Amino acid sequence: MSDRQLAATRPRIGDVLRRGMRRRCPRCGDGELFRRGIAIHERCSQCHLLYQRDRGDTLMFMFITDRIPILFGIAAVYFGFRSTNWVMATAFLAALIAPMIATIRERQGLALALDYLSRVYLPDPSDEIHRA
C-alpha cells in the first residue's frame, strides 16, 4: 500500500478526538463507549472495534488527561494565589476537584480516542484493526 493510500485510510485526528470527547466510538462515532458510570463496553455495538486491546494501554493517556485540569491549579498558585484560611483552601481544592469529577467520562473517552489513534498510526500487525 502506498503512502497516499495509507493516508486516505487513516482517520482525521480531530474527528477521532471529538468522537472520544462525545463518549462515542473513536472509529465510527456511532457506538457508545460506556455501559454505565465509567464502565466501558468491550466493543463498539456498530463497528465492533475492540476499545481496549490490553487493559493498561489507556493508562498513560488517562494520566495525561487527568493532569490537564491540575495544570490550572498549579498556574493559579504560581501566579500568586494564596489561601489565607481553611475555607479558602477548601474552596480552591473543590474548584480543582469538581471539574475533574464532572469530566471523567469525557476525559476517559479522549484517552480511548488517543489510544485508538496510536493503534492506527503506529500499527502492530497482531492488532485486529490492521487485518484485511
PDB file of C-alpha atoms in Angstrom:
ATOM      1  CA  MET A   1       0.000   0.000   0.000  1.00  0.00           C
ATOM      2  CA  SER A   2       1.434   3.398  -0.990  1.00  0.00           C
ATOM      3  CA  ASP A   3       1.788   6.333   1.404  1.00  0.00           C
ATOM      4  CA  ARG A   4      -1.063   8.134  -0.353  1.00  0.00           C
ATOM      5  CA  GLN A   5      -3.420   5.130   0.025  1.00  0.00           C
ATOM      6  CA  LEU A   6      -2.394   4.677   3.646  1.00  0.00           C
ATOM      7  CA  ALA A   7      -3.085   8.344   4.406  1.00  0.00           C
ATOM      8  CA  ALA A   8      -6.512   8.049   2.767  1.00  0.00           C
ATOM      9  CA  THR A   9      -7.486   5.145   5.048  1.00  0.00           C
ATOM     10  CA  ARG A  10      -6.330   6.849   8.253  1.00  0.00           C
ATOM     11  CA  PRO A  11      -8.975   8.801  10.158  1.00  0.00           C
ATOM     12  CA  ARG A  12      -8.680  12.530  10.738  1.00  0.00           C
ATOM     13  CA  ILE A  13      -7.217  13.146  14.177  1.00  0.00           C
ATOM     14  CA  GLY A  14      -9.663  15.924  15.080  1.00  0.00           C
ATOM     15  CA  ASP A  15     -12.672  13.745  14.192  1.00  0.00           C
ATOM     16  CA  VAL A  16     -11.418  10.858  16.324  1.00  0.00           C
ATOM     17  CA  LEU A  17     -10.729  13.105  19.324  1.00  0.00           C
ATOM     18  CA  ARG A  18     -14.162  14.753  19.015  1.00  0.00           C
ATOM     19  CA  ARG A  19     -15.846  11.346  18.949  1.00  0.00           C
ATOM     20  CA  GLY A  20     -13.978  10.334  22.083  1.00  0.00           C
ATOM     21  CA  MET A  21     -14.958  13.550  23.866  1.00  0.00           C
ATOM     22  CA  ARG A  22     -18.598  12.876  22.927  1.00  0.00           C
ATOM     23  CA  ARG A  23     -18.232   9.414  24.518  1.00  0.00           C
ATOM     24  CA  ARG A  24     -18.690   7.652  21.184  1.00  0.00           C
ATOM     25  CA  CYS A  25     -16.672   5.042  19.320  1.00  0.00           C
ATOM     26  CA  PRO A  26     -13.469   6.639  18.026  1.00  0.00           C
ATOM     27  CA  ARG A  27     -13.690   4.738  14.730  1.00  0.00           C
ATOM     28  CA  CYS A  28     -17.337   5.125  13.637  1.00  0.00           C
ATOM     29  CA  GLY A  29     -18.725   7.724  16.042  1.00  0.00           C
ATOM     30  CA  ASP A  30     -21.976   5.784  16.496  1.00  0.00           C
ATOM     31  CA  GLY A  31     -21.443   3.206  19.228  1.00  0.00           C
ATOM     32  CA  GLU A  32     -21.438   4.251  22.870  1.00  0.00           C
ATOM     33  CA  LEU A  33     -18.259   3.866  24.922  1.00  0.00           C
ATOM     34  CA  PHE A  34     -19.849   3.429  28.357  1.00  0.00           C
ATOM     35  CA  ARG A  35     -22.311   0.900  29.743  1.00  0.00           C
ATOM     36  CA  ARG A  36     -22.963   2.895  32.927  1.00  0.00           C
ATOM     37  CA  GLY A  37     -20.846   5.155  35.061  1.00  0.00           C
ATOM     38  CA  ILE A  38     -17.281   4.715  33.852  1.00  0.00           C
ATOM     39  CA  ALA A  39     -17.633   1.043  32.861  1.00  0.00           C
ATOM     40  CA  ILE A  40     -16.585   0.710  29.225  1.00  0.00           C
ATOM     41  CA  HIS A  41     -18.171  -1.600  26.675  1.00  0.00           C
ATOM     42  CA  GLU A  42     -15.703  -4.162  25.404  1.00  0.00           C
ATOM     43  CA  ARG A  43     -16.562  -3.498  21.736  1.00  0.00           C
ATOM     44  CA  CYS A  44     -18.457  -0.952  19.673  1.00  0.00           C
ATOM     45  CA  SER A  45     -22.046  -2.014  19.066  1.00  0.00           C
ATOM     46  CA  GLN A  46     -21.890  -0.693  15.483  1.00  0.00           C
ATOM     47  CA  CYS A  47     -18.426  -1.408  14.019  1.00  0.00           C
ATOM     48  CA  HIS A  48     -17.239  -3.974  16.631  1.00  0.00           C
ATOM     49  CA  LEU A  49     -13.977  -2.141  17.381  1.00  0.00           C
ATOM     50  CA  LEU A  50     -12.232  -3.589  20.428  1.00  0.00           C
ATOM     51  CA  TYR A  51     -11.840  -0.481  22.610  1.00  0.00           C
ATOM     52  CA  GLN A  52      -9.011  -1.668  24.849  1.00  0.00           C
ATOM     53  CA  ARG A  53      -6.735  -4.228  23.282  1.00  0.00           C
ATOM     54  CA  ASP A  54      -4.767  -4.564  26.512  1.00  0.00           C
ATOM     55  CA  ARG A  55      -6.121  -3.201  29.792  1.00  0.00           C
ATOM     56  CA  GLY A  56      -3.101  -0.986  30.522  1.00  0.00           C
ATOM     57  CA  ASP A  57      -2.922   0.644  27.091  1.00  0.00           C
ATOM     58  CA  THR A  58      -5.037   3.659  28.017  1.00  0.00           C
ATOM     59  CA  LEU A  59      -3.368   4.243  31.385  1.00  0.00           C
ATOM     60  CA  MET A  60      -0.771   6.679  30.001  1.00  0.00           C
ATOM     61  CA  PHE A  61      -3.473   8.651  28.197  1.00  0.00           C
ATOM     62  CA  MET A  62      -5.602   8.749  31.367  1.00  0.00           C
ATOM     63  CA  PHE A  63      -2.629  10.139  33.296  1.00  0.00           C
ATOM     64  CA  ILE A  64      -2.163  12.831  30.662  1.00  0.00           C
ATOM     65  CA  THR A  65      -5.827  13.855  30.595  1.00  0.00           C
ATOM     66  CA  ASP A  66      -6.015  13.809  34.411  1.00  0.00           C
ATOM     67  CA  ARG A  67      -3.101  16.221  34.714  1.00  0.00           C
ATOM     68  CA  ILE A  68      -4.523  18.867  32.394  1.00  0.00           C
ATOM     69  CA  PRO A  69      -7.089  20.202  34.945  1.00  0.00           C
ATOM     70  CA  ILE A  70      -4.424  20.148  37.667  1.00  0.00           C
ATOM     71  CA  LEU A  71      -2.333  22.443  35.471  1.00  0.00           C
ATOM     72  CA  PHE A  72      -4.821  25.260  36.140  1.00  0.00           C
ATOM     73  CA  GLY A  73      -4.369  24.901  39.898  1.00  0.00           C
ATOM     74  CA  ILE A  74      -0.599  24.922  39.543  1.00  0.00           C
ATOM     75  CA  ALA A  75      -0.822  28.036  37.357  1.00  0.00           C
ATOM     76  CA  ALA A  76      -3.048  29.785  39.943  1.00  0.00           C
ATOM     77  CA  VAL A  77      -0.553  29.097  42.723  1.00  0.00           C
ATOM     78  CA  TYR A  78       2.371  30.102  40.504  1.00  0.00           C
ATOM     79  CA  PHE A  79       0.752  33.414  39.613  1.00  0.00           C
ATOM     80  CA  GLY A  80       0.081  34.373  43.205  1.00  0.00           C
ATOM     81  CA  PHE A  81      -2.974  32.601  44.618  1.00  0.00           C
ATOM     82  CA  ARG A  82      -2.589  32.064  48.362  1.00  0.00           C
ATOM     83  CA  SER A  83      -5.191  30.560  50.667  1.00  0.00           C
ATOM     84  CA  THR A  84      -5.334  32.603  53.851  1.00  0.00           C
ATOM     85  CA  ASN A  85      -7.705  30.315  55.755  1.00  0.00           C
ATOM     86  CA  TRP A  86      -9.150  26.826  55.613  1.00  0.00           C
ATOM     87  CA  VAL A  87     -12.353  27.978  53.877  1.00  0.00           C
ATOM     88  CA  MET A  88     -10.361  29.455  51.014  1.00  0.00           C
ATOM     89  CA  ALA A  89      -8.178  26.333  50.790  1.00  0.00           C
ATOM     90  CA  THR A  90     -11.261  24.081  50.756  1.00  0.00           C
ATOM     91  CA  ALA A  91     -12.905  26.201  48.038  1.00  0.00           C
ATOM     92  CA  PHE A  92      -9.710  26.068  45.945  1.00  0.00           C
ATOM     93  CA  LEU A  93      -9.493  22.299  46.303  1.00  0.00           C
ATOM     94  CA  ALA A  94     -13.190  21.931  45.408  1.00  0.00           C
ATOM     95  CA  ALA A  95     -12.645  24.155  42.361  1.00  0.00           C
ATOM     96  CA  LEU A  96      -9.921  21.757  41.195  1.00  0.00           C
ATOM     97  CA  ILE A  97     -11.702  18.503  42.004  1.00  0.00           C
ATOM     98  CA  ALA A  98     -15.216  19.345  40.741  1.00  0.00           C
ATOM     99  CA  PRO A  99     -14.226  19.684  37.052  1.00  0.00           C
ATOM    100  CA  MET A 100     -12.139  16.517  37.264  1.00  0.00           C
ATOM    101  CA  ILE A 101     -15.120  14.531  38.554  1.00  0.00           C
ATOM    102  CA  ALA A 102     -17.583  16.212  36.187  1.00  0.00           C
ATOM    103  CA  THR A 103     -15.490  15.458  33.097  1.00  0.00           C
ATOM    104  CA  ILE A 104     -14.203  11.976  33.917  1.00  0.00           C
ATOM    105  CA  ARG A 105     -16.219  10.290  31.162  1.00  0.00           C
ATOM    106  CA  GLU A 106     -15.154  12.820  28.529  1.00  0.00           C
ATOM    107  CA  ARG A 107     -11.515  12.505  29.569  1.00  0.00           C
ATOM    108  CA  GLN A 108     -11.740   8.717  29.542  1.00  0.00           C
ATOM    109  CA  GLY A 109     -13.314   8.896  26.068  1.00  0.00           C
ATOM    110  CA  LEU A 110     -10.473  11.161  24.977  1.00  0.00           C
ATOM    111  CA  ALA A 111      -7.951   8.664  26.385  1.00  0.00           C
ATOM    112  CA  LEU A 112      -9.617   5.841  24.410  1.00  0.00           C
ATOM    113  CA  ALA A 113      -9.542   8.003  21.264  1.00  0.00           C
ATOM    114  CA  LEU A 114      -5.832   8.728  21.770  1.00  0.00           C
ATOM    115  CA  ASP A 115      -5.201   5.015  22.244  1.00  0.00           C
ATOM    116  CA  TYR A 116      -7.121   4.266  19.033  1.00  0.00           C
ATOM    117  CA  LEU A 117      -5.026   6.852  17.158  1.00  0.00           C
ATOM    118  CA  SER A 118      -1.828   5.284  18.461  1.00  0.00           C
ATOM    119  CA  ARG A 119      -3.065   1.904  17.233  1.00  0.00           C
ATOM    120  CA  VAL A 120      -3.850   3.344  13.782  1.00  0.00           C
ATOM    121  CA  TYR A 121      -0.745   5.470  13.283  1.00  0.00           C
ATOM    122  CA  LEU A 122       1.712   3.064  14.968  1.00  0.00           C
ATOM    123  CA  PRO A 123       0.469  -0.233  13.513  1.00  0.00           C
ATOM    124  CA  ASP A 124       1.037  -3.567  15.187  1.00  0.00           C
ATOM    125  CA  PRO A 125       0.421  -6.470  12.776  1.00  0.00           C
ATOM    126  CA  SER A 126      -1.142  -8.520  15.587  1.00  0.00           C
ATOM    127  CA  ASP A 127      -3.817  -5.835  16.177  1.00  0.00           C
ATOM    128  CA  GLU A 128      -7.161  -6.773  14.644  1.00  0.00           C
ATOM    129  CA  ILE A 129      -7.762  -3.281  13.204  1.00  0.00           C
ATOM    130  CA  HIS A 130      -4.943  -3.878  10.690  1.00  0.00           C
ATOM    131  CA  ARG A 131      -6.231  -7.170   9.348  1.00  0.00           C
ATOM    132  CA  ALA A 132      -7.894  -7.080   5.965  1.00  0.00           C
TER     133      ALA A 132
END
